[in-house]
Short mmCIF file of C-alpha atoms in Angstrom, two decimals:
data_model
loop_
_atom_site.label_atom_id
_atom_site.label_comp_id
_atom_site.label_asym_id
_atom_site.label_seq_id
_atom_site.Cartn_x
_atom_site.Cartn_y
_atom_site.Cartn_z
CA ASP A 1 -93.27 -59.03 62.39
CA PRO A 2 -92.09 -56.81 59.49
CA ASP A 3 -88.77 -58.64 59.13
CA LYS A 4 -90.52 -61.98 58.79
CA VAL A 5 -92.94 -60.53 56.24
CA ALA A 6 -90.01 -59.14 54.21
CA ARG A 7 -88.28 -62.54 54.23
CA VAL A 8 -91.41 -64.37 53.08
CA VAL A 9 -92.15 -61.81 50.37
CA THR A 10 -88.56 -62.01 49.11
CA GLN A 11 -88.71 -65.81 48.99
CA LEU A 12 -92.07 -65.86 47.21
CA ALA A 13 -91.02 -63.15 44.73
CA ASP A 14 -88.26 -65.35 43.33
CA ARG A 15 -90.86 -67.41 41.44
CA ASN A 16 -94.28 -65.81 41.94
CA ASP A 17 -96.20 -62.60 41.48
CA VAL A 18 -96.65 -61.15 44.96
CA TYR A 19 -99.34 -58.72 46.09
CA PHE A 20 -100.28 -57.23 49.44
CA GLY A 21 -103.63 -56.02 50.66
CA VAL A 22 -103.83 -52.26 51.14
CA GLY A 23 -106.48 -52.71 53.84
CA VAL A 24 -105.68 -54.57 57.04
CA GLN A 25 -107.72 -57.77 57.23
CA PRO A 26 -108.83 -59.33 60.55
CA ARG A 27 -107.18 -62.70 59.82
CA ASP A 28 -104.72 -64.48 57.55
CA LEU A 29 -106.58 -65.11 54.30
CA GLY A 30 -103.98 -67.47 52.87
CA SER A 31 -102.77 -67.50 49.29
CA HIS A 32 -104.79 -66.21 46.35
CA ARG A 33 -107.43 -64.39 48.44
CA ARG A 34 -107.70 -60.66 48.94
CA GLY A 35 -110.69 -60.45 51.24
CA GLU A 36 -113.52 -57.97 51.09
CA GLY A 37 -113.76 -54.27 51.86
CA LYS A 38 -116.48 -54.88 54.45
CA ASP A 39 -113.92 -56.72 56.60
CA VAL A 40 -111.05 -54.22 56.35
CA LEU A 41 -109.97 -52.95 59.77
CA GLY A 42 -107.87 -49.98 58.62
CA ILE A 43 -105.75 -48.39 55.89
CA PRO A 44 -102.24 -46.88 55.90
CA GLY A 45 -103.10 -43.94 53.67
CA LEU A 46 -104.41 -43.21 50.18
CA TRP A 47 -103.21 -44.73 46.91
CA ALA A 48 -103.68 -44.82 43.16
CA ASP A 49 -102.51 -47.00 40.29
CA PHE A 50 -101.52 -45.34 37.02
CA ASP A 51 -101.14 -47.83 34.20
CA VAL A 52 -98.89 -46.57 31.39
CA ARG A 53 -99.53 -47.32 27.72
CA GLY A 54 -97.18 -49.94 26.31
CA PRO A 55 -96.89 -53.67 25.67
CA ALA A 56 -98.54 -54.58 29.01
CA HIS A 57 -101.35 -51.97 28.74
CA LYS A 58 -102.45 -51.23 25.18
CA ASP A 59 -105.37 -48.89 25.94
CA PRO A 60 -104.87 -45.67 23.94
CA ASP A 61 -106.31 -43.48 26.72
CA LEU A 62 -103.56 -44.22 29.25
CA PRO A 63 -100.66 -41.86 29.97
CA PRO A 64 -98.12 -42.57 27.19
CA THR A 65 -95.04 -42.73 29.45
CA LYS A 66 -94.06 -42.89 33.11
CA ASP A 67 -92.77 -39.31 32.77
CA ALA A 68 -96.24 -38.23 31.60
CA ALA A 69 -97.80 -40.00 34.60
CA LEU A 70 -95.31 -38.27 36.92
CA SER A 71 -96.18 -34.93 35.33
CA LEU A 72 -99.85 -35.64 35.99
CA LEU A 73 -99.02 -36.29 39.66
CA GLY A 74 -97.28 -32.90 39.73
CA GLU A 75 -100.62 -31.25 38.93
CA PHE A 76 -102.18 -32.62 42.11
CA ALA A 77 -102.06 -30.38 45.19
CA LEU A 78 -100.45 -32.96 47.49
CA SER A 79 -97.14 -34.66 46.78
CA PRO A 80 -97.24 -38.40 47.35
CA SER A 81 -95.28 -39.87 50.26
CA LEU A 82 -93.76 -42.35 47.86
CA ILE A 83 -94.05 -43.53 44.29
CA VAL A 84 -93.64 -47.18 43.38
CA ASP A 85 -92.70 -48.13 39.81
CA SER A 86 -94.78 -51.28 39.35
CA GLY A 87 -93.00 -52.20 36.13
CA HIS A 88 -95.73 -51.05 33.74
CA GLY A 89 -97.08 -48.10 35.67
CA LEU A 90 -96.88 -46.10 38.87
CA GLN A 91 -98.39 -46.55 42.32
CA PRO A 92 -98.37 -43.23 44.19
CA TRP A 93 -99.03 -43.42 47.94
CA TRP A 94 -100.08 -40.68 50.37
CA LEU A 95 -99.36 -42.29 53.73
CA PHE A 96 -100.92 -41.14 56.98
CA ARG A 97 -98.69 -40.45 59.97
CA ARG A 98 -100.33 -43.48 61.60
CA PRO A 99 -102.62 -46.08 60.01
CA TRP A 100 -106.30 -45.27 60.24
CA ILE A 101 -107.74 -48.15 62.25
CA PHE A 102 -111.53 -48.08 62.03
CA ARG A 103 -113.54 -47.99 65.27
CA ASP A 104 -116.72 -49.12 63.54
CA ASP A 105 -118.55 -49.61 60.22
CA GLU A 106 -119.25 -45.89 59.96
CA GLN A 107 -115.51 -45.07 59.91
CA ARG A 108 -114.98 -47.79 57.31
CA ARG A 109 -117.71 -46.17 55.14
CA LYS A 110 -116.09 -42.75 55.59
CA ALA A 111 -112.71 -44.16 54.58
CA GLN A 112 -114.24 -45.79 51.48
CA THR A 113 -115.85 -42.48 50.51
CA LEU A 114 -112.57 -40.61 51.07
CA VAL A 115 -110.60 -43.03 48.87
CA ARG A 116 -113.24 -42.85 46.09
CA ARG A 117 -113.32 -39.04 46.12
CA PHE A 118 -109.54 -38.83 46.27
CA GLN A 119 -109.15 -41.07 43.25
CA ALA A 120 -111.97 -39.26 41.42
CA THR A 121 -109.95 -36.04 41.77
CA LEU A 122 -106.90 -37.72 40.23
CA GLN A 123 -109.09 -39.18 37.48
CA ALA A 124 -110.45 -35.71 36.67
CA ILE A 125 -106.89 -34.35 36.31
CA ALA A 126 -106.06 -37.24 33.97
CA GLU A 127 -109.22 -36.61 31.92
CA ASN A 128 -107.99 -33.06 31.24
CA HIS A 129 -105.21 -34.75 29.23
CA GLY A 130 -107.51 -37.30 27.59
CA TRP A 131 -106.15 -40.05 29.82
CA ARG A 132 -107.76 -42.57 32.12
CA ILE A 133 -106.72 -43.83 35.55
CA ASP A 134 -108.29 -47.07 36.78
CA ASN A 135 -110.52 -46.97 39.80
CA THR A 136 -108.62 -48.87 42.50
CA SER A 137 -110.51 -47.38 45.43
CA ASP A 138 -111.83 -50.59 47.00
CA LEU A 139 -110.52 -51.06 50.54
CA ALA A 140 -109.56 -54.67 49.77
CA ARG A 141 -107.32 -53.57 46.87
CA VAL A 142 -104.09 -55.48 46.34
CA MET A 143 -100.89 -53.91 45.03
CA ARG A 144 -97.40 -55.08 44.13
CA PRO A 145 -94.80 -54.48 46.84
CA ALA A 146 -91.44 -52.95 45.99
CA GLY A 147 -88.67 -55.53 45.72
CA THR A 148 -90.85 -58.07 43.91
CA TRP A 149 -91.28 -58.73 40.19
CA ASN A 150 -94.03 -57.83 37.74
CA ARG A 151 -94.30 -60.85 35.45
CA LYS A 152 -96.96 -59.62 33.00
CA LEU A 153 -94.34 -59.86 30.26
CA GLU A 154 -90.62 -60.21 30.81
CA PRO A 155 -90.08 -59.88 34.57
CA VAL A 156 -89.55 -56.27 35.65
CA ARG A 157 -88.48 -55.30 39.18
CA VAL A 158 -91.06 -53.39 41.23
CA ARG A 159 -89.16 -50.57 42.91
CA ILE A 160 -89.55 -47.39 44.89
CA MET A 161 -88.90 -44.44 42.56
CA GLU A 162 -89.33 -41.58 44.97
CA VAL A 163 -89.79 -40.96 48.69
CA ASN A 164 -91.08 -37.68 50.03
CA ASN A 165 -90.78 -37.53 53.82
CA ALA A 166 -92.54 -34.16 54.01
CA SER A 167 -96.05 -35.51 53.39
#
């Protein structure tokens, strides 16, 4: 029930960091568990996580600003469906028309390979600028949902920056 999920996330976000699993798990894992990729039943699309250099991420090989990270995204052939500002970086998403629900382990392996190759392409574009993008290709990856707070430092609202309905 999406409305119920939204209510629970909103309530939890008042006082807690909130994450959601990118991959659909076969059962409720409870709090503080993200599951394993081998159990993921499907994915909604492809994703990446671009940390941006600053107080929360001090690595010198990260994009220096969110604008620089957005520019890097502009060099990729496909526009993301949406971009989430996670507070200290960007989460671009390329959503499928329908979630890819895996029929078997072979489809899960193919999805894992696709996500790894997809992110490797983005990483290669970043390397052309001397920057690094973290590998977040595991199917059990967790991300921050829009409407919550990133509490790494002073709380910063996680928000949708851009929506592209054409992808």
